[in-house]
C-alpha cells in the first residue's frame, strides 16, 4: 500500500474524491473520502485516530467510506458513502478551534459530504462542527437531532436476526432460542432487551464486569469469560463489540447456526471467511445490512427527523435479509457477497436515472 500511487488507489476502490485538509494554526490534519454519490450526498462519521502514518489513514478512510456506500445503498436510502478521519491522538489534539476548522472544510464541500460522530468524536464535537456547517447529523434531540442511534441499530440487528432464524429454523420466533451476545455496550444492551422480551435464553460476554453483573441480575443472562463466548453451543451468535472477529481461529470454535450482530467488518477477510462460514453450515447475516439502523436514523435527521419512520425503515432489514439469504443460496455465493452485489446493483440502476451528487 505504501508505494501505491494515490490515483491508482482511487481507481482500485472506485472513489470519486479525496480531500486533504491541513491547517497549521489548529493542527488539523484530516482526510475526507467521498466514495460514491450516485444515490445522494456521501454520509459518514468523522473518526479521530492516531494512525502510524499517512498511508494507514488513507487506507482506513477509503475502506470505511466504501463501506458506507454499500450500507446506504442496501438500506434503500438516498445517500452515498463517505467518511472522514482526523489524524492524531484525540486526547491531545481535540479543541473547539480544530473541530470548527474541520467544519469549515466540510462546509466547503457544499453538502456533498455530510458528517456525523464516530470513534473518538462526540455529540459535543459535532456541536462545534455545526457552528461552521449545516452538513452534520447525529445531533442531540435538544438541537433537533435524532439523539443516540443505538436503539434503532439494535432494532435493525434484531430484525436481521429474526429473518435469519426464519430462514434457518423455519420460524422467526426467538422464544427459547439460545443467543450468545459478545459486547453489551450501547447496541448490545438494547439488543438484549428485545431478546429477553421475546423469551430468548441469553449468554453474554464483555470486558466490563459491571455491565455483565447488571444483565445477569436483571434478566438472568448467563455470563461467560472473554473468548469462551465463541465456543458456546447456541442457536445464534451476535458479535456486538469488535470487528474482524470472524477469523480462522474463532470460526473453528463456533457452535452456532446463525451469526447476526452489530459489529462492523466482522469478517476478517471477506473472500476467505464468508465462504468458510458456508462450509461450516453457519448462516451469516451481513453486518453492514443488519447494523444499518444507525445510518437509517441519521438519514431521517437529514430529511426531517421522525423516530417512528426510522424504526419502520429499520424494520425493512427483515425483508432484505430474507432476500439476501435466498440469493446466497440460489447463486451459491456467500451472504456478504450477495449483499454487496445487491447494493452495487441499486447504484448501477440509479446511475441510469441521475449522475453523481
Ligand atoms: P460500545 O462501545 O457502546 O459497546 C461495545 C462493547 O463491547 C462495550 O461494552 C465493551 O466493553 C465491549 N467490548 C470491547 N472489547 C471486548 C471484548 N474483547 N470482548 C467482549 N466485549 C468487548 O459500542 P456500540 O455503539 O454498542 O457498538 C457496538 C458495535 O456495533 C461496534 O463495532 C460498532 O462499530 C457497531 N455499530 C454500532 C452502531 C451504533 O449505532 N452504535 C451502528 C452500527 C454499527
CSV table of N, CA and C in Angstrom, one decimal, residues 129-280:
chain,number,residue,atom,x,y,z
A,129,UNK,N,-18.7,21.4,15.2
A,129,UNK,CA,-18.7,21.3,13.7
A,129,UNK,C,-19.9,22.1,13.1
A,130,UNK,N,-21.1,21.9,13.8
A,130,UNK,CA,-22.3,22.6,13.3
A,130,UNK,C,-22.3,24.1,13.4
A,131,UNK,N,-21.3,24.6,14.2
A,131,UNK,CA,-21.2,26.1,14.3
A,131,UNK,C,-20.7,26.6,12.9
A,132,UNK,N,-20.1,25.8,12.1
A,132,UNK,CA,-19.4,26.2,10.8
A,132,UNK,C,-20.1,25.6,9.6
A,133,UNK,N,-20.9,24.6,9.8
A,133,UNK,CA,-21.6,24.0,8.7
A,133,UNK,C,-22.9,23.3,9.1
A,134,UNK,N,-23.9,23.3,8.2
A,134,UNK,CA,-25.2,22.7,8.5
A,134,UNK,C,-25.1,21.2,8.0
A,135,UNK,N,-24.0,20.8,7.4
A,135,UNK,CA,-23.9,19.4,6.8
A,135,UNK,C,-23.4,18.5,7.9
A,136,UNK,N,-24.2,18.4,8.9
A,136,UNK,CA,-23.8,17.5,10.0
A,136,UNK,C,-25.0,16.9,10.6
A,137,UNK,N,-25.0,15.6,11.0
A,137,UNK,CA,-26.1,14.9,11.6
A,137,UNK,C,-25.6,14.1,12.8
A,138,UNK,N,-26.6,13.5,13.6
A,138,UNK,CA,-26.2,12.9,14.8
A,138,UNK,C,-26.2,13.9,16.0
A,139,UNK,N,-27.0,14.9,15.8
A,139,UNK,CA,-27.0,15.9,16.9
A,139,UNK,C,-28.0,15.5,18.0
A,140,UNK,N,-27.8,16.1,19.2
A,140,UNK,CA,-28.7,15.7,20.3
A,140,UNK,C,-30.2,16.1,20.0
A,141,UNK,N,-31.1,15.4,20.7
A,141,UNK,CA,-32.5,15.7,20.4
A,141,UNK,C,-32.8,17.2,20.7
A,142,UNK,N,-32.1,17.7,21.7
A,142,UNK,CA,-32.3,19.1,22.2
A,142,UNK,C,-32.0,20.1,21.0
A,143,UNK,N,-31.2,19.7,20.1
A,143,UNK,CA,-30.8,20.5,18.9
A,143,UNK,C,-31.5,20.1,17.7
A,144,UNK,N,-32.6,19.4,17.8
A,144,UNK,CA,-33.4,19.0,16.7
A,144,UNK,C,-32.9,17.7,16.0
A,145,UNK,N,-31.9,17.0,16.6
A,145,UNK,CA,-31.4,15.8,16.0
A,145,UNK,C,-32.1,14.6,16.5
A,146,UNK,N,-31.6,13.4,16.1
A,146,UNK,CA,-32.2,12.2,16.4
A,146,UNK,C,-31.7,11.5,17.7
A,147,UNK,N,-30.7,12.1,18.3
A,147,UNK,CA,-30.1,11.6,19.5
A,147,UNK,C,-29.3,10.3,19.2
A,148,UNK,N,-29.2,9.5,20.3
A,148,UNK,CA,-28.4,8.3,20.2
A,148,UNK,C,-29.0,7.3,19.2
A,149,UNK,N,-28.3,6.9,18.1
A,149,UNK,CA,-28.9,6.0,17.1
A,149,UNK,C,-28.9,4.5,17.6
A,150,UNK,N,-28.2,4.2,18.7
A,150,UNK,CA,-28.0,2.8,19.1
A,150,UNK,C,-29.3,2.0,19.2
A,151,UNK,N,-30.4,2.6,19.8
A,151,UNK,CA,-31.6,1.7,19.9
A,151,UNK,C,-32.2,1.3,18.5
A,152,UNK,N,-32.0,2.2,17.5
A,152,UNK,CA,-32.5,1.9,16.2
A,152,UNK,C,-31.6,0.8,15.6
A,153,UNK,N,-30.3,1.0,15.8
A,153,UNK,CA,-29.3,0.0,15.3
A,153,UNK,C,-29.7,-1.4,15.9
A,154,UNK,N,-29.9,-1.4,17.2
A,154,UNK,CA,-30.2,-2.7,17.9
A,154,UNK,C,-31.5,-3.3,17.3
A,155,UNK,N,-32.5,-2.5,17.0
A,155,UNK,CA,-33.8,-2.9,16.4
A,155,UNK,C,-33.5,-3.6,15.0
A,156,UNK,N,-32.7,-2.9,14.2
A,156,UNK,CA,-32.4,-3.5,12.9
A,156,UNK,C,-31.6,-4.8,13.0
A,157,UNK,N,-30.7,-4.9,14.0
A,157,UNK,CA,-30.0,-6.2,14.2
A,157,UNK,C,-31.0,-7.3,14.6
A,158,UNK,N,-31.9,-6.9,15.5
A,158,UNK,CA,-33.0,-7.8,15.9
A,158,UNK,C,-33.8,-8.3,14.7
A,159,UNK,N,-34.1,-7.4,13.8
A,159,UNK,CA,-34.9,-7.8,12.6
A,159,UNK,C,-34.1,-8.7,11.7
A,160,UNK,N,-32.8,-8.4,11.6
A,160,UNK,CA,-31.9,-9.3,10.8
A,160,UNK,C,-31.8,-10.7,11.4
A,161,UNK,N,-31.8,-10.7,12.7
A,161,UNK,CA,-31.6,-12.0,13.4
A,161,UNK,C,-32.9,-12.8,13.3
A,162,UNK,N,-34.0,-12.1,13.4
A,162,UNK,CA,-35.3,-12.9,13.2
A,162,UNK,C,-35.5,-13.4,11.8
A,163,UNK,N,-35.1,-12.6,10.8
A,163,UNK,CA,-35.2,-13.1,9.4
A,163,UNK,C,-34.3,-14.3,9.2
A,164,UNK,N,-33.1,-14.2,9.8
A,164,UNK,CA,-32.1,-15.4,9.7
A,164,UNK,C,-32.7,-16.6,10.4
A,165,UNK,N,-33.3,-16.4,11.5
A,165,UNK,CA,-33.9,-17.5,12.2
A,165,UNK,C,-35.0,-18.2,11.4
A,166,UNK,N,-35.8,-17.3,10.7
A,166,UNK,CA,-36.9,-17.8,9.8
A,166,UNK,C,-36.3,-18.7,8.7
A,167,UNK,N,-35.2,-18.2,8.2
A,167,UNK,CA,-34.6,-18.9,7.1
A,167,UNK,C,-34.0,-20.2,7.5
A,168,UNK,N,-33.4,-20.2,8.7
A,168,UNK,CA,-32.6,-21.4,9.2
A,168,UNK,C,-33.5,-22.4,10.0
A,169,UNK,N,-34.3,-21.9,10.9
A,169,UNK,CA,-35.1,-22.7,11.7
A,169,UNK,C,-36.6,-22.9,11.3
A,170,UNK,N,-37.0,-22.1,10.3
A,170,UNK,CA,-38.4,-22.2,9.8
A,170,UNK,C,-39.4,-21.3,10.5
A,171,UNK,N,-38.9,-20.6,11.6
A,171,UNK,CA,-39.8,-19.7,12.3
A,171,UNK,C,-38.9,-18.6,12.8
A,172,UNK,N,-39.5,-17.3,12.8
A,172,UNK,CA,-38.7,-16.2,13.2
A,172,UNK,C,-38.8,-16.0,14.7
A,173,UNK,N,-39.5,-16.9,15.4
A,173,UNK,CA,-39.7,-16.7,16.9
A,173,UNK,C,-38.3,-17.0,17.5
A,174,UNK,N,-37.9,-16.1,18.4
A,174,UNK,CA,-36.7,-16.4,19.1
A,174,UNK,C,-36.9,-16.9,20.6
A,175,UNK,N,-38.2,-17.2,20.9
A,175,UNK,CA,-38.5,-17.7,22.2
A,175,UNK,C,-37.8,-19.0,22.4
A,176,UNK,N,-37.1,-19.2,23.5
A,176,UNK,CA,-36.4,-20.4,23.8
A,176,UNK,C,-35.1,-20.6,23.0
A,177,UNK,N,-34.8,-19.7,22.1
A,177,UNK,CA,-33.6,-19.8,21.3
A,177,UNK,C,-32.4,-19.4,22.2
A,178,UNK,N,-31.3,-20.1,22.0
A,178,UNK,CA,-30.1,-19.7,22.8
A,178,UNK,C,-29.3,-18.7,22.0
A,179,UNK,N,-29.1,-17.5,22.6
A,179,UNK,CA,-28.4,-16.5,21.8
A,179,UNK,C,-27.2,-16.0,22.7
A,180,UNK,N,-26.0,-16.0,22.0
A,180,UNK,CA,-24.8,-15.6,22.7
A,180,UNK,C,-24.4,-14.2,22.2
A,181,UNK,N,-24.3,-13.2,23.1
A,181,UNK,CA,-24.0,-11.8,22.7
A,181,UNK,C,-22.7,-11.4,23.2
A,182,UNK,N,-21.8,-11.0,22.3
A,182,UNK,CA,-20.5,-10.5,22.6
A,182,UNK,C,-20.5,-9.0,22.6
A,183,UNK,N,-20.3,-8.3,23.7
A,183,UNK,CA,-20.2,-6.9,23.8
A,183,UNK,C,-21.6,-6.3,24.1
A,184,UNK,N,-21.7,-5.9,25.4
A,184,UNK,CA,-23.0,-5.4,25.9
A,184,UNK,C,-22.9,-3.9,26.1
A,185,UNK,N,-22.6,-3.2,25.0
A,185,UNK,CA,-22.5,-1.7,25.0
A,185,UNK,C,-23.8,-1.1,24.7
A,186,UNK,N,-23.7,0.0,23.9
A,186,UNK,CA,-25.0,0.8,23.6
A,186,UNK,C,-25.9,-0.1,22.8
A,187,UNK,N,-25.4,-0.8,21.8
A,187,UNK,CA,-26.2,-1.6,20.9
A,187,UNK,C,-26.6,-2.9,21.6
A,188,UNK,N,-25.5,-3.6,22.1
A,188,UNK,CA,-25.7,-4.9,22.7
A,188,UNK,C,-26.7,-4.9,23.8
A,189,UNK,N,-26.7,-3.8,24.6
A,189,UNK,CA,-27.7,-3.7,25.7
A,189,UNK,C,-29.1,-3.6,25.3
A,190,UNK,N,-29.4,-2.8,24.2
A,190,UNK,CA,-30.7,-2.7,23.7
A,190,UNK,C,-31.1,-4.0,23.0
A,191,UNK,N,-30.2,-4.6,22.4
A,191,UNK,CA,-30.5,-5.9,21.7
A,191,UNK,C,-30.9,-7.0,22.8
A,192,UNK,N,-30.2,-7.0,23.9
A,192,UNK,CA,-30.5,-7.9,25.0
A,192,UNK,C,-32.0,-7.7,25.4
A,193,UNK,N,-32.4,-6.5,25.5
A,193,UNK,CA,-33.8,-6.2,26.0
A,193,UNK,C,-34.8,-6.8,25.0
A,194,UNK,N,-34.6,-6.6,23.7
A,194,UNK,CA,-35.5,-7.1,22.7
A,194,UNK,C,-35.5,-8.7,22.8
A,195,UNK,N,-34.4,-9.3,23.0
A,195,UNK,CA,-34.3,-10.7,23.0
A,195,UNK,C,-34.9,-11.3,24.3
A,196,UNK,N,-34.7,-10.6,25.4
A,196,UNK,CA,-35.2,-11.0,26.6
A,196,UNK,C,-36.8,-11.0,26.6
A,197,UNK,N,-37.3,-9.9,26.0
A,197,UNK,CA,-38.7,-9.7,25.9
A,197,UNK,C,-39.4,-10.8,25.1
A,198,UNK,N,-38.6,-11.3,24.2
A,198,UNK,CA,-39.2,-12.4,23.3
A,198,UNK,C,-39.0,-13.8,23.9
A,199,UNK,N,-38.2,-13.8,25.0
A,199,UNK,CA,-38.0,-15.1,25.7
A,199,UNK,C,-36.8,-15.9,25.2
A,200,UNK,N,-35.8,-15.3,24.7
A,200,UNK,CA,-34.6,-16.0,24.3
A,200,UNK,C,-33.8,-16.3,25.6
A,201,UNK,N,-33.0,-17.3,25.4
A,201,UNK,CA,-32.1,-17.7,26.5
A,201,UNK,C,-30.7,-17.0,26.2
A,202,UNK,N,-30.2,-16.2,27.2
A,202,UNK,CA,-29.1,-15.3,26.8
A,202,UNK,C,-27.8,-15.7,27.5
A,203,UNK,N,-26.7,-15.7,26.7
A,203,UNK,CA,-25.4,-15.9,27.2
A,203,UNK,C,-24.6,-14.6,26.8
A,204,UNK,N,-23.8,-14.1,27.7
A,204,UNK,CA,-23.2,-12.8,27.4
A,204,UNK,C,-21.7,-12.7,27.8
A,205,UNK,N,-20.9,-11.9,27.1
A,205,UNK,CA,-19.5,-11.7,27.5
A,205,UNK,C,-19.2,-10.2,27.2
A,206,UNK,N,-18.4,-9.7,28.0
A,206,UNK,CA,-17.9,-8.3,27.9
A,206,UNK,C,-16.7,-8.2,28.7
A,207,UNK,N,-15.9,-7.1,28.5
A,207,UNK,CA,-14.7,-6.9,29.4
A,207,UNK,C,-15.1,-6.0,30.5
A,208,UNK,N,-16.4,-5.5,30.5
A,208,UNK,CA,-16.9,-4.6,31.6
A,208,UNK,C,-17.7,-5.5,32.6
A,209,UNK,N,-17.1,-5.7,33.7
A,209,UNK,CA,-17.8,-6.6,34.7
A,209,UNK,C,-19.1,-6.0,35.2
A,210,UNK,N,-19.2,-4.7,35.4
A,210,UNK,CA,-20.4,-4.0,35.9
A,210,UNK,C,-21.6,-4.3,35.0
A,211,UNK,N,-21.3,-4.2,33.7
A,211,UNK,CA,-22.4,-4.4,32.8
A,211,UNK,C,-22.9,-5.8,32.8
A,212,UNK,N,-21.9,-6.8,32.9
A,212,UNK,CA,-22.3,-8.2,33.0
A,212,UNK,C,-23.2,-8.5,34.2
A,213,UNK,N,-22.7,-7.9,35.3
A,213,UNK,CA,-23.4,-8.2,36.6
A,213,UNK,C,-24.9,-7.6,36.5
A,214,UNK,N,-25.0,-6.5,35.9
A,214,UNK,CA,-26.3,-5.9,35.7
A,214,UNK,C,-27.3,-6.8,35.0
A,215,UNK,N,-26.8,-7.3,33.8
A,215,UNK,CA,-27.7,-8.1,33.0
A,215,UNK,C,-27.9,-9.5,33.6
A,216,UNK,N,-26.9,-10.0,34.3
A,216,UNK,CA,-27.1,-11.3,35.0
A,216,UNK,C,-28.2,-11.1,36.0
A,217,UNK,N,-28.2,-10.0,36.7
A,217,UNK,CA,-29.2,-9.8,37.8
A,217,UNK,C,-30.5,-9.4,37.3
A,218,UNK,N,-30.6,-8.6,36.3
A,218,UNK,CA,-31.9,-8.1,35.9
A,218,UNK,C,-32.6,-9.0,34.9
A,219,UNK,N,-31.9,-9.7,34.0
A,219,UNK,CA,-32.7,-10.5,33.0
A,219,UNK,C,-32.2,-12.0,33.1
A,220,UNK,N,-31.3,-12.3,34.0
A,220,UNK,CA,-30.9,-13.7,34.2
A,220,UNK,C,-30.0,-14.2,33.1
A,221,UNK,N,-29.2,-13.3,32.4
A,221,UNK,CA,-28.3,-13.7,31.4
A,221,UNK,C,-27.1,-14.5,32.0
A,222,UNK,N,-26.7,-15.6,31.3
A,222,UNK,CA,-25.5,-16.3,31.8
A,222,UNK,C,-24.3,-15.6,31.3
A,223,UNK,N,-23.3,-15.5,32.3
A,223,UNK,CA,-22.1,-14.7,31.9
A,223,UNK,C,-21.0,-15.8,31.6
A,224,UNK,N,-20.3,-15.6,30.5
A,224,UNK,CA,-19.1,-16.4,30.3
A,224,UNK,C,-17.9,-15.5,30.1
A,225,UNK,N,-16.7,-16.0,30.4
A,225,UNK,CA,-15.5,-15.2,30.4
A,225,UNK,C,-15.0,-15.0,28.9
A,226,UNK,N,-14.7,-13.8,28.6
A,226,UNK,CA,-14.0,-13.4,27.3
A,226,UNK,C,-14.3,-14.3,26.1
A,227,UNK,N,-13.2,-14.9,25.6
A,227,UNK,CA,-13.3,-15.6,24.4
A,227,UNK,C,-14.1,-16.9,24.5
A,228,UNK,N,-14.5,-17.3,25.6
A,228,UNK,CA,-15.4,-18.5,25.8
A,228,UNK,C,-16.7,-18.3,25.0
A,229,UNK,N,-17.0,-17.1,24.7
A,229,UNK,CA,-18.3,-16.8,24.0
A,229,UNK,C,-18.3,-17.5,22.6
A,230,UNK,N,-17.1,-17.6,22.0
A,230,UNK,CA,-17.1,-18.2,20.7
A,230,UNK,C,-17.5,-19.7,20.7
A,231,UNK,N,-17.2,-20.4,21.8
A,231,UNK,CA,-17.4,-21.9,21.8
A,231,UNK,C,-18.7,-22.3,22.4
A,232,UNK,N,-19.6,-21.4,22.7
A,232,UNK,CA,-20.9,-21.7,23.3
A,232,UNK,C,-21.8,-22.5,22.3
A,233,UNK,N,-22.4,-23.5,22.7
A,233,UNK,CA,-23.3,-24.3,21.8
A,233,UNK,C,-24.6,-23.5,21.8
A,234,UNK,N,-24.8,-22.7,20.8
A,234,UNK,CA,-26.0,-21.8,20.8
A,234,UNK,C,-26.7,-21.8,19.4
A,235,UNK,N,-27.9,-21.3,19.3
A,235,UNK,CA,-28.5,-21.2,18.0
A,235,UNK,C,-27.9,-20.0,17.3
A,236,UNK,N,-27.8,-18.9,18.0
A,236,UNK,CA,-27.3,-17.6,17.3
A,236,UNK,C,-26.2,-17.0,18.1
A,237,UNK,N,-25.2,-16.5,17.4
A,237,UNK,CA,-24.1,-15.7,17.9
A,237,UNK,C,-24.2,-14.3,17.4
A,238,UNK,N,-24.2,-13.3,18.4
A,238,UNK,CA,-24.3,-11.9,18.0
A,238,UNK,C,-23.1,-11.1,18.4
A,239,UNK,N,-22.2,-10.9,17.4
A,239,UNK,CA,-21.0,-10.1,17.7
A,239,UNK,C,-21.4,-8.6,17.8
A,240,UNK,N,-21.3,-8.0,18.9
A,240,UNK,CA,-21.6,-6.6,19.1
A,240,UNK,C,-20.5,-5.8,19.7
A,241,UNK,N,-19.3,-6.2,19.5
A,241,UNK,CA,-18.1,-5.5,20.2
A,241,UNK,C,-17.1,-5.0,19.1
A,242,UNK,N,-16.4,-6.0,18.6
A,242,UNK,CA,-15.2,-5.7,17.7
A,242,UNK,C,-15.4,-6.2,16.3
A,243,UNK,N,-14.6,-5.6,15.4
A,243,UNK,CA,-14.5,-6.1,14.0
A,243,UNK,C,-13.5,-7.2,13.9
A,244,UNK,N,-13.5,-7.8,12.7
A,244,UNK,CA,-12.5,-8.9,12.3
A,244,UNK,C,-12.5,-10.1,13.3
A,245,UNK,N,-13.6,-10.3,14.0
A,245,UNK,CA,-13.5,-11.5,14.9
A,245,UNK,C,-13.8,-12.8,14.2
A,246,UNK,N,-14.4,-12.7,13.0
A,246,UNK,CA,-14.7,-13.9,12.3
A,246,UNK,C,-13.4,-14.3,11.5
A,247,UNK,N,-12.4,-14.8,12.2
A,247,UNK,CA,-11.2,-15.2,11.6
A,247,UNK,C,-11.0,-16.7,11.7
A,248,UNK,N,-9.9,-17.3,11.2
A,248,UNK,CA,-9.7,-18.8,11.2
A,248,UNK,C,-9.9,-19.3,12.6
A,249,UNK,N,-9.2,-18.7,13.5
A,249,UNK,CA,-9.2,-19.3,14.9
A,249,UNK,C,-10.6,-19.3,15.5
A,250,UNK,N,-11.3,-18.2,15.4
A,250,UNK,CA,-12.6,-18.1,16.1
A,250,UNK,C,-13.6,-18.9,15.4
A,251,UNK,N,-13.6,-18.9,14.1
A,251,UNK,CA,-14.6,-19.7,13.3
A,251,UNK,C,-14.5,-21.2,13.7
A,252,UNK,N,-13.3,-21.7,13.9
A,252,UNK,CA,-13.0,-23.1,14.2
A,252,UNK,C,-13.8,-23.4,15.5
A,253,UNK,N,-13.9,-22.4,16.4
A,253,UNK,CA,-14.5,-22.7,17.7
A,253,UNK,C,-16.1,-22.6,17.7
A,254,UNK,N,-16.6,-22.0,16.7
A,254,UNK,CA,-18.1,-21.7,16.7
A,254,UNK,C,-19.0,-22.9,16.7
A,255,UNK,N,-20.0,-22.9,17.5
A,255,UNK,CA,-21.0,-24.0,17.6
A,255,UNK,C,-22.4,-23.3,17.5
A,256,UNK,N,-22.6,-22.5,16.4
A,256,UNK,CA,-23.9,-21.8,16.3
A,256,UNK,C,-24.4,-22.1,14.9
A,257,UNK,N,-25.7,-21.8,14.7
A,257,UNK,CA,-26.3,-22.0,13.3
A,257,UNK,C,-26.3,-20.7,12.6
A,258,UNK,N,-26.4,-19.6,13.3
A,258,UNK,CA,-26.6,-18.2,12.8
A,258,UNK,C,-25.6,-17.3,13.4
A,259,UNK,N,-25.1,-16.3,12.6
A,259,UNK,CA,-24.3,-15.2,13.2
A,259,UNK,C,-25.1,-13.9,12.7
A,260,UNK,N,-25.5,-13.1,13.7
A,260,UNK,CA,-26.2,-11.9,13.4
A,260,UNK,C,-25.9,-10.9,14.5
A,261,UNK,N,-25.1,-9.9,14.2
A,261,UNK,CA,-24.7,-9.0,15.2
A,261,UNK,C,-24.4,-7.6,14.6
A,262,UNK,N,-24.1,-6.6,15.5
A,262,UNK,CA,-24.0,-5.2,15.2
A,262,UNK,C,-22.6,-4.8,14.7
A,263,UNK,N,-21.5,-5.5,15.2
A,263,UNK,CA,-20.2,-5.0,15.0
A,263,UNK,C,-19.9,-4.8,13.5
A,264,UNK,N,-19.1,-3.8,13.2
A,264,UNK,CA,-18.8,-3.5,11.8
A,264,UNK,C,-17.6,-4.4,11.3
A,265,UNK,N,-17.6,-4.8,10.1
A,265,UNK,CA,-16.5,-5.6,9.5
A,265,UNK,C,-16.1,-6.8,10.3
A,266,UNK,N,-17.1,-7.6,10.5
A,266,UNK,CA,-16.9,-8.9,11.3
A,266,UNK,C,-16.0,-9.9,10.6
A,267,UNK,N,-16.2,-10.0,9.3
A,267,UNK,CA,-15.3,-11.0,8.6
A,267,UNK,C,-13.9,-10.5,8.5
A,268,UNK,N,-12.9,-11.2,9.0
A,268,UNK,CA,-11.6,-10.8,8.9
A,268,UNK,C,-11.1,-10.6,7.5
A,269,UNK,N,-11.5,-11.6,6.6
A,269,UNK,CA,-11.2,-11.4,5.2
A,269,UNK,C,-12.5,-11.9,4.5
A,270,UNK,N,-13.2,-11.0,3.8
A,270,UNK,CA,-14.5,-11.4,3.2
A,270,UNK,C,-14.5,-12.6,2.3
A,271,UNK,N,-13.5,-12.7,1.4
A,271,UNK,CA,-13.5,-13.8,0.5
A,271,UNK,C,-12.9,-15.1,1.0
A,272,UNK,N,-12.4,-15.0,2.2
A,272,UNK,CA,-11.9,-16.3,2.9
A,272,UNK,C,-13.0,-16.7,3.9
A,273,UNK,N,-13.4,-15.8,4.7
A,273,UNK,CA,-14.2,-16.2,5.9
A,273,UNK,C,-15.7,-16.3,5.6
A,274,UNK,N,-16.1,-15.5,4.5
A,274,UNK,CA,-17.5,-15.7,4.1
A,274,UNK,C,-17.8,-17.1,3.6
A,275,UNK,N,-17.0,-17.6,2.6
A,275,UNK,CA,-17.1,-19.0,2.2
A,275,UNK,C,-16.9,-20.0,3.3
A,276,UNK,N,-15.9,-19.7,4.2
A,276,UNK,CA,-15.6,-20.7,5.3
A,276,UNK,C,-16.9,-20.9,6.2
A,277,UNK,N,-17.6,-19.9,6.4
A,277,UNK,CA,-18.8,-20.0,7.3
A,277,UNK,C,-19.9,-20.9,6.6
A,278,UNK,N,-20.0,-20.7,5.2
A,278,UNK,CA,-20.9,-21.6,4.5
A,278,UNK,C,-20.5,-23.1,4.6
A,279,UNK,N,-19.1,-23.3,4.5
A,279,UNK,CA,-18.6,-24.7,4.6
A,279,UNK,C,-19.0,-25.2,6.0
A,280,UNK,N,-19.0,-24.4,7.0
A,280,UNK,CA,-19.3,-24.9,8.4
A,280,UNK,C,-20.8,-24.9,8.6
